[in-house]
Structures are given as C-alpha cells and as structure tokens.
C-alpha cells in the first residue's frame, strides 16, 4: 500500500516536471527567436550591409585600472585589423558621456582609438555592487550580472560577445539566447582553489571574516557554498568558445575549474612599456629624499594597509637623524564611495601609526603625473596576495624602479623572475619581510640598484602593447570565422 502511494505521488510529479521542462525549453527557444528577429531588424550601415558587432561587457569601463587598459587596447587592436567591425561597450558609467569615457582612456592610458565606439549605457549596474550583498557576495553578484547581462542583450544584440571584466555567468545568456559567438578575458577567477583552501584551513583574510574562521560549523557551511559556486562557475565558463587569461597563475585555476584547455590561452595584458622606457635610466644622484611608489586601485585585495604598516616599521627601525628621508606615495583609482571610504580609513591608519607626514595619496591622477612619480621613485611597491597579473608591477619595472612585489600569483610566476639569469626585483610576504627588503634595497649602492633596474627593463618587452595585439588577435581569430 505504501509503495502504491509513493508511485501514485511520484508518477504525477515526474509527469508535471517533464511538462514544466518542456514549457521552459519552448519559452527559452521563443525568447531566442525573438532576440534573433530583433537582431535582424537592426539598422544596416551606409553601404546597406550590417557591420559585425563585437560587444565588450565592461560595466566599469571608466574605472581607470589595468582591466580597463586591456579593454581599450583590445578595441584598438580590432579596429586596426577589421574594417567591417563596430565595437560596442556595455557600461554602467552613466555619469559620463561616451566622448568623456574615450577621452579618459586617452588621458589615463595614452590609448587613442581609430574609430568611434558605440556605448550601451546600463541602468542596473547596482546589481553587481558587492555592497548590495553583505553575505553570499559571490553568488549575489553573479546572479546580479545575469540580470545586468539581460538588460545589455535587450538593448543591443551583438554578433560576437566578449566578457572583459569577469562576469562569466553572462556567457551562456549571450551564447544560447543571443546566438552570439562568445569569448572572455579572465583577469581573475571569481573563485579559485586558493580561496577554497583559505576557508578549508580557516585562515582569516579580507574575504574570510573572523567569525567564520573561529567556527568549524560556519567554515564547513562556507566550504560547501564555495564548492557549489565553483561547480556553477565551471559550468558557465565552459560555455566559452574562446578563453583568454592574463597569466600562468590564472590559467592554472581556469583549467582546473572550467576544463576548457582546448580553447584557453595566456594573453599577457598590454602594459605601456615603451612610454615608461622613455624615462632616462642613470645612476641616482644624491638626494635628500627617496620615494617608494605604489600603483594600484584602492580595493581591499590590494592590501594597502600592509604597505603602510611595513613602511611605518621601516621608518621606526631607521636610525634617528639618518638621511635621506623617505616618502611613501600611494597612487590609485577610486571607482565609487566605498573606495573613497577605504582611502579615508587608510589615512586614519597613517595617523595611528604616526606616518601621516610621510605618506602621500594621489587619486585618479593623469598619466603624465603617474609617469613623473615613477621616474623619481627608488622602489615600486606591490602587496596583493595572489595578484592575477600585476600591470602596476610591470610599469614600475619599465619605469626603472626597483620592484618589491608579493611572493605569489602573477608577480612570482610571470613577472619578477630572473632574466638571462639576473635579478629583476624582489618578493616579500608580510610586514617584516617587506620592511627588511626595503631596508636592504636602500642599503645597496646606486650602481647595484642601477644594474637591477636595467635587468628589469630588459625583461618587460614581453608585456608590450605589440605583444598583446599579436596574441590577442591570434586568440580571438576563431570568433571571426
């Protein structure tokens, strides 16, 4: 009787599920046909032919970071190569006009586009703001990106879609509903095996709070959540026709999560190497002040507090009255109010440590000013754990600073590596090793520092704009066939 009851409940449920699945498939197919029809009705060009639309999904295209430099270089590269291509940028930067955004790209990155770009301004960018999701941030932002991607797709249906900012959950949307050929440029995996190990080992990090690390139950729950998210992330990422990653570190993580080795390749981000190589390199003249410069956006993962604490430790251990004096210059972009609040917190930390007079903040500065600061600096400082690549690290090396980067990620595997058997820079991991290494660099003779700076300069040609253009075009070629 019990078995018959289960059968009488199970069979109707199975039938109903089947009907719902069929309805869902029919609905999605109908939406796809509607979107395709909308695409066909879009306006043709002056010669009667519809240009090939290549759309980049980059909600923060006006942010001024390394990811934005990749975007504008990619667009310029396609404009050089393909005459029948119109580039589209999906952006949420509604506080600026298209002309202002393009002008900002030139001012910040020295990148001049050949043809106009079509901007599609999105109204729902708030759905991908981390502040909207105090808990389950990864899942919340990813689901938010699907809704933002839907808005983008409704406003403009491209032929080729490239996610250039790490919103992998938009890829199946454009591929299966938009009927687009899809690719992506991955700067940083949304989740990585390193993040899983941080939770598994109950380590405290900026994305793993104390109350979770102190509770075995919370840690286990978060680990299950992370594994579920990693599975979903791998599923959507594997929909890509072309996968480009910015470093060996990112490639290793993407290969383990997406299982898309056949269509994945490393495309080093374009660094404006030549512009920095124009800075004359010579033995430092005696000076009353040495500067340490950091170049990175004011985001939590960049770990500016570590820079300030290590600098304070360096000053504290410096002998009283010793010359020359030292300055720490923090250069970076602020995207929103949260970033501005972060800068205010950093200024408060400087006051607490008594180094306010020795730390300078330069926010959203023009390219020429950035270049001037790097030309004068002795040390280029970088502290992000598992930095995916590190454009700022390359720029510091090209400009002729002695680089001190974090002993992990891209800097460790790809950038601050020996060139022709010679030292190109230094790596550190914590407050003590950073302070010790900075003291060691300043203890070197100017001639020895010059030798390291020259080695570093010779090593950065593989990160030039030209190298990026060649590898980028080779990678995206399957999308244009």
CSV table of C-alpha atoms in Angstrom, one decimal:
chain,number,residue,atom,x,y,z
A,1,UNK,CA,0.0,0.0,0.0
A,2,UNK,CA,2.9,2.3,0.9
A,3,UNK,CA,4.6,1.5,-2.4
A,4,UNK,CA,1.4,2.2,-4.4
A,5,UNK,CA,1.0,5.5,-2.6
A,6,UNK,CA,4.6,6.5,-3.4
A,7,UNK,CA,4.0,5.5,-7.1
A,8,UNK,CA,0.8,7.5,-7.2
A,9,UNK,CA,2.6,10.6,-6.0
A,10,UNK,CA,5.9,10.1,-7.9
A,11,UNK,CA,4.5,9.5,-11.4
A,12,UNK,CA,2.3,12.6,-11.5
A,13,UNK,CA,5.3,14.6,-10.1
A,14,UNK,CA,7.5,13.2,-12.8
A,15,UNK,CA,5.0,14.0,-15.4
A,16,UNK,CA,4.5,17.5,-14.1
A,17,UNK,CA,8.3,18.1,-14.0
A,18,UNK,CA,8.5,16.9,-17.6
A,19,UNK,CA,5.8,19.2,-18.8
A,20,UNK,CA,7.4,22.2,-16.9
A,21,UNK,CA,10.8,21.3,-18.5
A,22,UNK,CA,9.2,21.2,-22.0
A,23,UNK,CA,7.5,24.6,-21.3
A,24,UNK,CA,10.8,26.1,-20.2
A,25,UNK,CA,12.6,24.9,-23.3
A,26,UNK,CA,9.8,26.2,-25.6
A,27,UNK,CA,9.8,29.5,-23.7
A,28,UNK,CA,13.7,29.9,-24.0
A,29,UNK,CA,13.5,28.9,-27.7
A,30,UNK,CA,10.8,31.5,-28.2
A,31,UNK,CA,12.9,34.2,-26.5
A,32,UNK,CA,15.9,33.2,-28.6
A,33,UNK,CA,13.9,33.5,-31.9
A,34,UNK,CA,12.5,36.9,-30.7
A,35,UNK,CA,16.0,38.2,-29.9
A,36,UNK,CA,17.3,36.9,-33.3
A,37,UNK,CA,14.4,38.7,-35.1
A,38,UNK,CA,15.3,41.8,-33.2
A,39,UNK,CA,18.9,41.5,-34.3
A,40,UNK,CA,17.9,41.1,-38.0
A,41,UNK,CA,15.8,44.3,-37.8
A,42,UNK,CA,18.7,46.4,-36.5
A,43,UNK,CA,19.9,49.1,-38.8
A,44,UNK,CA,22.3,48.5,-41.6
A,45,UNK,CA,25.4,50.5,-42.4
A,46,UNK,CA,25.7,53.2,-45.2
A,47,UNK,CA,26.6,50.6,-47.8
A,48,UNK,CA,23.5,48.6,-47.0
A,49,UNK,CA,25.5,45.9,-45.1
A,50,UNK,CA,25.2,45.4,-41.4
A,51,UNK,CA,28.6,45.8,-39.7
A,52,UNK,CA,29.8,43.0,-37.5
A,53,UNK,CA,29.0,44.0,-33.9
A,54,UNK,CA,31.7,43.0,-31.3
A,55,UNK,CA,30.4,43.8,-27.8
A,56,UNK,CA,32.5,44.0,-24.7
A,57,UNK,CA,30.8,43.6,-21.3
A,58,UNK,CA,32.6,46.0,-19.1
A,59,UNK,CA,30.2,47.7,-16.5
A,60,UNK,CA,33.1,49.8,-15.1
A,61,UNK,CA,34.8,50.8,-18.3
A,62,UNK,CA,35.6,54.3,-16.9
A,63,UNK,CA,37.4,53.0,-13.7
A,64,UNK,CA,40.9,53.6,-14.8
A,65,UNK,CA,42.5,50.3,-13.8
A,66,UNK,CA,44.6,47.6,-15.5
A,67,UNK,CA,41.4,45.8,-16.7
A,68,UNK,CA,40.3,48.9,-18.5
A,69,UNK,CA,43.6,49.3,-20.2
A,70,UNK,CA,43.1,45.7,-21.6
A,71,UNK,CA,39.6,46.8,-22.8
A,72,UNK,CA,40.8,49.8,-24.8
A,73,UNK,CA,43.8,48.1,-26.2
A,74,UNK,CA,41.6,45.2,-27.4
A,75,UNK,CA,39.2,47.6,-29.1
A,76,UNK,CA,42.0,49.5,-30.8
A,77,UNK,CA,43.5,46.2,-31.9
A,78,UNK,CA,40.3,45.0,-33.5
A,79,UNK,CA,39.8,48.5,-35.2
A,80,UNK,CA,43.2,48.1,-36.7
A,81,UNK,CA,42.6,44.6,-38.0
A,82,UNK,CA,39.0,44.5,-39.1
A,83,UNK,CA,37.3,47.3,-41.2
A,84,UNK,CA,33.8,45.9,-41.0
A,85,UNK,CA,33.7,45.7,-37.2
A,86,UNK,CA,31.8,48.1,-34.9
A,87,UNK,CA,32.9,47.8,-31.3
A,88,UNK,CA,30.2,48.1,-28.6
A,89,UNK,CA,30.8,48.6,-24.9
A,90,UNK,CA,28.2,47.7,-22.3
A,91,UNK,CA,28.8,50.1,-19.4
A,92,UNK,CA,27.1,51.3,-16.2
A,93,UNK,CA,29.1,54.6,-16.2
A,94,UNK,CA,26.0,56.8,-16.8
A,95,UNK,CA,27.7,59.8,-15.1
A,96,UNK,CA,29.9,60.3,-18.2
A,97,UNK,CA,29.2,60.6,-21.9
A,98,UNK,CA,30.8,58.3,-24.5
A,99,UNK,CA,33.2,61.1,-25.6
A,100,UNK,CA,34.3,61.7,-22.0
A,101,UNK,CA,35.0,58.0,-21.5
A,102,UNK,CA,37.1,57.8,-24.6
A,103,UNK,CA,38.9,61.0,-23.6
A,104,UNK,CA,39.5,59.4,-20.2
A,105,UNK,CA,41.1,56.3,-21.8
A,106,UNK,CA,43.5,58.6,-23.7
A,107,UNK,CA,44.3,60.7,-20.7
A,108,UNK,CA,44.9,57.8,-18.3
A,109,UNK,CA,46.4,55.2,-20.7
A,110,UNK,CA,47.7,57.1,-23.7
A,111,UNK,CA,45.4,55.0,-25.9
A,112,UNK,CA,43.8,56.7,-28.9
A,113,UNK,CA,41.1,54.8,-30.7
A,114,UNK,CA,41.0,54.7,-34.5
A,115,UNK,CA,37.2,54.7,-34.9
A,116,UNK,CA,34.2,55.7,-32.7
A,117,UNK,CA,32.8,53.2,-30.2
A,118,UNK,CA,29.2,52.6,-29.5
A,119,UNK,CA,28.3,52.7,-25.8
A,120,UNK,CA,25.3,51.0,-24.4
A,121,UNK,CA,24.5,52.5,-21.0
A,122,UNK,CA,23.1,50.1,-18.4
A,123,UNK,CA,20.8,51.2,-15.7
A,124,UNK,CA,21.0,48.2,-13.3
A,125,UNK,CA,24.8,48.2,-12.5
A,126,UNK,CA,23.9,48.4,-8.8
A,127,UNK,CA,23.0,44.7,-9.1
A,128,UNK,CA,26.7,43.8,-9.3
A,129,UNK,CA,27.9,46.0,-6.5
A,130,UNK,CA,29.4,44.0,-3.7
A,131,UNK,CA,27.8,46.3,-1.1
A,132,UNK,CA,24.4,45.0,-2.1
A,133,UNK,CA,25.3,41.5,-0.9
A,134,UNK,CA,26.8,41.6,2.6
A,135,UNK,CA,26.5,37.8,2.7
A,136,UNK,CA,26.8,35.3,-0.2
A,137,UNK,CA,28.6,38.1,-2.1
A,138,UNK,CA,29.9,35.9,-4.9
A,139,UNK,CA,26.5,34.3,-5.6
A,140,UNK,CA,24.7,37.6,-5.3
A,141,UNK,CA,27.0,39.5,-7.7
A,142,UNK,CA,26.9,36.6,-10.2
A,143,UNK,CA,23.1,36.4,-10.3
A,144,UNK,CA,23.0,40.2,-10.5
A,145,UNK,CA,25.3,40.0,-13.5
A,146,UNK,CA,22.8,37.8,-15.3
A,147,UNK,CA,20.1,40.4,-14.9
A,148,UNK,CA,22.5,43.1,-16.0
A,149,UNK,CA,23.5,41.0,-18.9
A,150,UNK,CA,19.8,40.5,-19.9
A,151,UNK,CA,19.4,44.3,-19.9
A,152,UNK,CA,22.5,44.6,-22.1
A,153,UNK,CA,21.2,41.9,-24.5
A,154,UNK,CA,17.8,43.5,-24.9
A,155,UNK,CA,19.4,46.9,-25.7
A,156,UNK,CA,21.9,45.5,-28.3
A,157,UNK,CA,22.3,42.0,-29.7
A,158,UNK,CA,25.9,41.6,-31.0
A,159,UNK,CA,27.4,39.0,-33.3
A,160,UNK,CA,30.4,38.4,-31.0
A,161,UNK,CA,30.3,38.9,-27.2
A,162,UNK,CA,33.4,39.2,-25.1
A,163,UNK,CA,33.2,39.4,-21.3
A,164,UNK,CA,36.2,41.5,-20.4
A,165,UNK,CA,35.6,42.0,-16.7
A,166,UNK,CA,35.0,38.6,-15.2
A,167,UNK,CA,31.2,38.2,-15.3
A,168,UNK,CA,31.2,34.6,-16.5
A,169,UNK,CA,27.5,34.0,-15.7
A,170,UNK,CA,26.6,36.3,-18.6
A,171,UNK,CA,28.3,34.0,-21.1
A,172,UNK,CA,25.6,31.3,-21.5
A,173,UNK,CA,23.0,34.1,-21.8
A,174,UNK,CA,24.6,35.6,-24.9
A,175,UNK,CA,25.5,32.3,-26.4
A,176,UNK,CA,22.2,30.4,-26.1
A,177,UNK,CA,19.7,33.2,-26.1
A,178,UNK,CA,21.6,35.8,-28.0
A,179,UNK,CA,23.0,33.3,-30.5
A,180,UNK,CA,26.4,35.0,-30.3
A,181,UNK,CA,29.9,33.6,-30.6
A,182,UNK,CA,31.3,34.1,-27.1
A,183,UNK,CA,34.7,34.7,-25.6
A,184,UNK,CA,36.1,36.1,-22.4
A,185,UNK,CA,39.3,37.7,-21.0
A,186,UNK,CA,39.8,36.5,-17.4
A,187,UNK,CA,41.7,38.8,-15.2
A,188,UNK,CA,41.0,36.9,-12.0
A,189,UNK,CA,38.9,33.8,-11.4
A,190,UNK,CA,35.7,34.7,-9.5
A,191,UNK,CA,36.6,31.7,-7.2
A,192,UNK,CA,39.9,29.8,-7.1
A,193,UNK,CA,41.3,26.7,-5.5
A,194,UNK,CA,43.3,29.1,-3.3
A,195,UNK,CA,40.1,30.6,-1.9
A,196,UNK,CA,38.8,27.1,-1.2
A,197,UNK,CA,42.0,26.3,0.7
A,198,UNK,CA,41.7,29.6,2.8
A,199,UNK,CA,38.3,28.5,4.0
A,200,UNK,CA,39.3,24.9,4.5
A,201,UNK,CA,42.3,25.9,6.6
A,202,UNK,CA,40.2,28.5,8.5
A,203,UNK,CA,42.6,31.4,7.6
A,204,UNK,CA,41.5,34.9,8.2
A,205,UNK,CA,41.6,37.1,5.0
A,206,UNK,CA,39.7,40.1,3.7
A,207,UNK,CA,37.1,37.7,2.2
A,208,UNK,CA,37.0,35.3,5.2
A,209,UNK,CA,35.9,37.0,8.4
A,210,UNK,CA,37.0,36.2,11.9
A,211,UNK,CA,33.6,34.9,13.0
A,212,UNK,CA,33.8,32.3,10.2
A,213,UNK,CA,37.3,31.1,10.9
A,214,UNK,CA,36.6,30.8,14.6
A,215,UNK,CA,33.6,28.5,14.0
A,216,UNK,CA,34.1,25.0,12.5
A,217,UNK,CA,30.4,24.9,11.6
A,218,UNK,CA,30.4,28.2,9.7
A,219,UNK,CA,33.6,27.2,8.0
A,220,UNK,CA,32.1,23.9,6.8
A,221,UNK,CA,29.0,25.6,5.6
A,222,UNK,CA,31.1,28.2,3.7
A,223,UNK,CA,33.2,25.5,2.2
A,224,UNK,CA,30.1,23.7,0.9
A,225,UNK,CA,28.8,27.0,-0.5
A,226,UNK,CA,32.2,27.6,-2.2
A,227,UNK,CA,32.3,24.1,-3.8
A,228,UNK,CA,28.8,24.6,-5.1
A,229,UNK,CA,29.7,28.0,-6.5
A,230,UNK,CA,32.9,26.6,-8.0
A,231,UNK,CA,30.9,23.9,-9.8
A,232,UNK,CA,28.4,26.5,-11.2
A,233,UNK,CA,31.3,28.8,-12.2
A,234,UNK,CA,33.0,26.0,-14.1
A,235,UNK,CA,29.7,25.1,-15.8
A,236,UNK,CA,29.1,28.7,-17.2
A,237,UNK,CA,32.8,29.2,-18.0
A,238,UNK,CA,32.9,26.1,-20.1
A,239,UNK,CA,30.3,27.6,-22.5
A,240,UNK,CA,33.1,30.0,-23.9
A,241,UNK,CA,34.3,29.5,-27.4
A,242,UNK,CA,37.5,31.4,-26.6
A,243,UNK,CA,39.1,31.8,-23.2
A,244,UNK,CA,41.9,34.3,-22.7
A,245,UNK,CA,43.7,34.6,-19.3
A,246,UNK,CA,46.2,37.2,-18.2
A,247,UNK,CA,48.9,35.0,-16.5
A,248,UNK,CA,50.1,31.4,-15.8
A,249,UNK,CA,48.5,31.6,-12.3
A,250,UNK,CA,45.1,32.4,-13.7
A,251,UNK,CA,45.5,29.8,-16.4
A,252,UNK,CA,46.1,27.1,-13.8
A,253,UNK,CA,43.0,28.0,-11.9
A,254,UNK,CA,40.8,28.3,-15.0
A,255,UNK,CA,42.0,25.0,-16.4
A,256,UNK,CA,41.1,23.2,-13.1
A,257,UNK,CA,37.6,24.9,-12.9
A,258,UNK,CA,36.4,25.3,-16.5
A,259,UNK,CA,38.0,22.2,-18.1
A,260,UNK,CA,38.4,24.3,-21.3
A,261,UNK,CA,42.1,23.7,-22.2
A,262,UNK,CA,41.5,23.4,-25.9
A,263,UNK,CA,40.3,27.0,-26.3
A,264,UNK,CA,42.3,28.6,-23.5
A,265,UNK,CA,45.5,30.7,-23.9
A,266,UNK,CA,47.6,33.2,-22.0
A,267,UNK,CA,47.4,36.7,-23.3
A,268,UNK,CA,49.5,39.0,-21.2
A,269,UNK,CA,47.8,42.3,-20.5
A,270,UNK,CA,49.2,45.3,-22.6
A,271,UNK,CA,51.5,47.4,-20.5
A,272,UNK,CA,52.5,50.8,-21.8
A,273,UNK,CA,56.1,49.6,-21.6
A,274,UNK,CA,57.5,51.9,-24.3
A,275,UNK,CA,56.2,55.1,-22.7
A,276,UNK,CA,57.9,54.2,-19.4
A,277,UNK,CA,61.1,53.0,-21.2
A,278,UNK,CA,61.4,56.6,-22.5
A,279,UNK,CA,62.3,57.6,-18.9
A,280,UNK,CA,66.1,58.0,-18.8
A,281,UNK,CA,67.9,55.4,-16.7
A,282,UNK,CA,71.0,56.6,-14.9
A,283,UNK,CA,72.8,56.2,-11.5
A,284,UNK,CA,70.8,58.0,-8.9
A,285,UNK,CA,72.1,61.4,-7.8
A,286,UNK,CA,72.5,62.2,-4.1
A,287,UNK,CA,69.2,63.4,-2.8
A,288,UNK,CA,67.6,64.5,0.5
A,289,UNK,CA,64.5,62.3,-0.1
A,290,UNK,CA,63.8,58.8,-1.5
A,291,UNK,CA,60.3,57.8,-2.6
A,292,UNK,CA,58.5,54.5,-2.5
A,293,UNK,CA,55.6,54.4,-5.0
A,294,UNK,CA,52.6,52.0,-5.1
A,295,UNK,CA,50.4,51.9,-8.2
A,296,UNK,CA,47.0,50.1,-7.8
A,297,UNK,CA,43.3,50.8,-7.4
A,298,UNK,CA,42.1,51.3,-3.8
A,299,UNK,CA,40.4,47.9,-3.4
A,300,UNK,CA,40.6,45.7,-0.3
A,301,UNK,CA,42.5,42.9,-2.1
A,302,UNK,CA,45.4,45.3,-2.9
A,303,UNK,CA,46.2,45.4,0.8
A,304,UNK,CA,47.3,49.0,1.2
A,305,UNK,CA,47.3,48.6,5.0
A,306,UNK,CA,50.2,46.2,4.6
A,307,UNK,CA,52.2,48.8,2.7
A,308,UNK,CA,51.6,51.4,5.3
A,309,UNK,CA,52.4,49.1,8.3
A,310,UNK,CA,55.6,47.9,6.5
A,311,UNK,CA,56.6,51.5,5.7
A,312,UNK,CA,55.9,52.5,9.4
A,313,UNK,CA,58.1,49.6,10.5
A,314,UNK,CA,60.9,50.7,8.1
A,315,UNK,CA,60.8,54.3,9.5
A,316,UNK,CA,60.7,53.0,13.1
A,317,UNK,CA,63.8,50.9,12.6
A,318,UNK,CA,65.6,53.6,10.7
A,319,UNK,CA,68.3,55.3,12.8
A,320,UNK,CA,67.4,58.7,14.2
A,321,UNK,CA,68.8,61.5,12.1
A,322,UNK,CA,69.7,59.2,9.2
A,323,UNK,CA,69.5,60.8,5.8
A,324,UNK,CA,67.9,60.9,3.3
A,325,UNK,CA,64.2,60.9,4.4
A,326,UNK,CA,61.6,58.5,2.9
A,327,UNK,CA,58.2,59.1,1.4
A,328,UNK,CA,55.5,56.5,0.5
A,329,UNK,CA,53.3,57.7,-2.4
A,330,UNK,CA,50.1,55.7,-2.9
A,331,UNK,CA,48.8,56.2,-6.5
A,332,UNK,CA,45.4,54.6,-7.5
A,333,UNK,CA,41.9,54.9,-8.9
A,334,UNK,CA,38.7,55.3,-6.8
A,335,UNK,CA,35.7,53.8,-8.5
A,336,UNK,CA,33.0,54.7,-6.0
A,337,UNK,CA,32.1,55.8,-2.5
A,338,UNK,CA,33.3,52.5,-1.0
A,339,UNK,CA,36.8,53.1,-2.5
A,340,UNK,CA,36.8,56.7,-1.1
A,341,UNK,CA,35.9,55.5,2.3
A,342,UNK,CA,38.7,53.0,2.1
A,343,UNK,CA,41.1,55.8,1.4
A,344,UNK,CA,39.8,57.7,4.4
A,345,UNK,CA,40.4,54.5,6.5
A,346,UNK,CA,44.0,54.3,5.2
A,347,UNK,CA,44.6,58.0,6.2
A,348,UNK,CA,43.3,57.2,9.7
A,349,UNK,CA,45.8,54.2,9.8
A,350,UNK,CA,48.6,56.6,8.9
A,351,UNK,CA,47.6,58.9,11.8
A,352,UNK,CA,47.5,55.9,14.2
A,353,UNK,CA,51.0,54.8,13.1
A,354,UNK,CA,52.3,58.4,13.1
A,355,UNK,CA,53.4,58.4,9.5
A,356,UNK,CA,50.8,60.9,8.0
A,357,UNK,CA,53.5,63.4,7.1
A,358,UNK,CA,55.4,60.7,5.2
A,359,UNK,CA,52.6,59.1,3.2
A,360,UNK,CA,51.1,60.9,0.2
A,361,UNK,CA,47.8,59.9,-1.6
A,362,UNK,CA,47.4,60.6,-5.3
A,363,UNK,CA,44.0,59.6,-6.5
A,364,UNK,CA,42.7,59.4,-10.2
A,365,UNK,CA,45.8,61.3,-11.5
A,366,UNK,CA,46.6,61.9,-15.2
A,367,UNK,CA,49.0,59.6,-16.9
A,368,UNK,CA,51.8,62.2,-17.1
A,369,UNK,CA,51.7,62.7,-13.3
A,370,UNK,CA,51.9,59.0,-12.8
A,371,UNK,CA,55.0,58.9,-15.1
A,372,UNK,CA,56.7,61.7,-13.1
A,373,UNK,CA,56.2,59.9,-9.8
A,374,UNK,CA,57.6,56.7,-11.2
A,375,UNK,CA,60.6,58.5,-12.8
A,376,UNK,CA,61.6,59.8,-9.4
A,377,UNK,CA,60.9,56.7,-7.3
A,378,UNK,CA,63.5,54.3,-6.0
A,379,UNK,CA,61.2,51.4,-5.0
A,380,UNK,CA,58.0,50.3,-6.7
A,381,UNK,CA,55.8,48.6,-4.1
A,382,UNK,CA,53.1,45.9,-4.6
A,383,UNK,CA,51.4,43.9,-1.8
A,384,UNK,CA,48.4,42.0,-3.2
A,385,UNK,CA,48.3,38.3,-2.3
A,386,UNK,CA,47.8,36.1,-5.4
A,387,UNK,CA,47.6,39.1,-7.8
A,388,UNK,CA,46.3,37.7,-11.0
A,389,UNK,CA,48.9,39.5,-13.1
A,390,UNK,CA,50.1,43.0,-12.0
A,391,UNK,CA,50.3,45.7,-14.6
A,392,UNK,CA,51.4,48.1,-12.0
A,393,UNK,CA,54.4,45.8,-11.3
A,394,UNK,CA,55.4,45.8,-14.9
A,395,UNK,CA,55.1,49.6,-15.2
A,396,UNK,CA,57.3,50.1,-12.1
A,397,UNK,CA,59.9,47.8,-13.6
A,398,UNK,CA,59.7,49.6,-17.1
A,399,UNK,CA,60.0,53.0,-15.4
A,400,UNK,CA,63.2,52.0,-13.7
A,401,UNK,CA,62.2,51.5,-10.1
A,402,UNK,CA,63.4,48.5,-8.0
A,403,UNK,CA,60.3,46.4,-7.7
A,404,UNK,CA,59.2,44.8,-4.4
A,405,UNK,CA,56.1,42.6,-5.0
A,406,UNK,CA,54.2,40.0,-3.2
A,407,UNK,CA,55.6,36.5,-3.4
A,408,UNK,CA,52.6,34.9,-5.1
A,409,UNK,CA,50.4,34.9,-8.2
A,410,UNK,CA,51.5,36.6,-11.4
A,411,UNK,CA,54.4,38.6,-10.0
A,412,UNK,CA,56.0,35.4,-8.7
A,413,UNK,CA,55.3,33.2,-11.7
A,414,UNK,CA,55.5,35.6,-14.7
A,415,UNK,CA,56.9,39.0,-13.9
A,416,UNK,CA,59.6,39.3,-11.1
A,417,UNK,CA,61.5,36.3,-12.4
A,418,UNK,CA,65.2,36.2,-13.4
A,419,UNK,CA,66.0,37.5,-16.9
A,420,UNK,CA,69.0,35.8,-18.5
A,421,UNK,CA,70.0,34.6,-15.0
A,422,UNK,CA,70.0,38.0,-13.5
A,423,UNK,CA,67.9,39.6,-10.7
A,424,UNK,CA,65.0,41.8,-11.8
A,425,UNK,CA,63.4,42.6,-8.5
A,426,UNK,CA,62.4,41.3,-5.1
A,427,UNK,CA,59.5,39.5,-3.5
A,428,UNK,CA,58.1,39.6,0.1
A,429,UNK,CA,55.1,38.2,2.0
A,430,UNK,CA,54.4,40.1,5.3
A,431,UNK,CA,55.1,43.2,7.2
A,432,UNK,CA,58.5,42.1,8.5
A,433,UNK,CA,59.9,40.8,5.1
A,434,UNK,CA,58.6,43.9,3.3
A,435,UNK,CA,60.3,46.3,5.8
A,436,UNK,CA,63.5,44.2,5.7
A,437,UNK,CA,63.6,44.0,1.9
A,438,UNK,CA,63.0,47.8,1.6
A,439,UNK,CA,65.9,48.4,4.0
A,440,UNK,CA,68.1,46.0,2.0
A,441,UNK,CA,67.3,47.8,-1.3
A,442,UNK,CA,68.2,51.2,0.2
A,443,UNK,CA,71.4,49.7,1.6
A,444,UNK,CA,72.6,48.8,-1.9
A,445,UNK,CA,74.9,51.1,-3.8
A,446,UNK,CA,73.4,53.2,-6.5
A,447,UNK,CA,75.4,51.2,-9.1
A,448,UNK,CA,74.0,47.9,-7.8
A,449,UNK,CA,70.4,49.3,-7.9
A,450,UNK,CA,71.0,50.5,-11.5
A,451,UNK,CA,72.1,47.0,-12.5
A,452,UNK,CA,68.8,45.5,-11.1
A,453,UNK,CA,66.8,48.3,-12.8
A,454,UNK,CA,68.4,47.6,-16.1
A,455,UNK,CA,67.8,43.9,-15.9
A,456,UNK,CA,64.1,44.6,-15.0
A,457,UNK,CA,63.7,46.9,-18.0
A,458,UNK,CA,65.2,44.3,-20.4
A,459,UNK,CA,62.7,41.7,-19.2
A,460,UNK,CA,59.4,43.6,-19.7
A,461,UNK,CA,59.4,43.7,-23.5
A,462,UNK,CA,57.2,40.6,-23.5
A,463,UNK,CA,54.4,42.7,-21.8
A,464,UNK,CA,54.3,45.4,-24.5
A,465,UNK,CA,51.2,46.6,-26.5
A,466,UNK,CA,52.6,45.0,-29.6
A,467,UNK,CA,52.9,41.6,-28.0
A,468,UNK,CA,49.4,41.9,-26.6
A,469,UNK,CA,48.0,42.8,-30.1
A,470,UNK,CA,49.6,39.8,-31.7
A,471,UNK,CA,48.5,37.2,-29.1
A,472,UNK,CA,45.0,38.8,-28.7
A,473,UNK,CA,44.3,38.6,-32.5
A,474,UNK,CA,45.6,35.0,-32.6
A,475,UNK,CA,43.3,34.0,-29.7
A,476,UNK,CA,40.1,35.7,-31.0
A,477,UNK,CA,40.5,34.6,-34.6
A,478,UNK,CA,38.1,31.6,-34.1
A,479,UNK,CA,35.3,34.1,-33.2
A,480,UNK,CA,35.6,35.8,-36.6
A,481,UNK,CA,35.5,32.7,-38.8
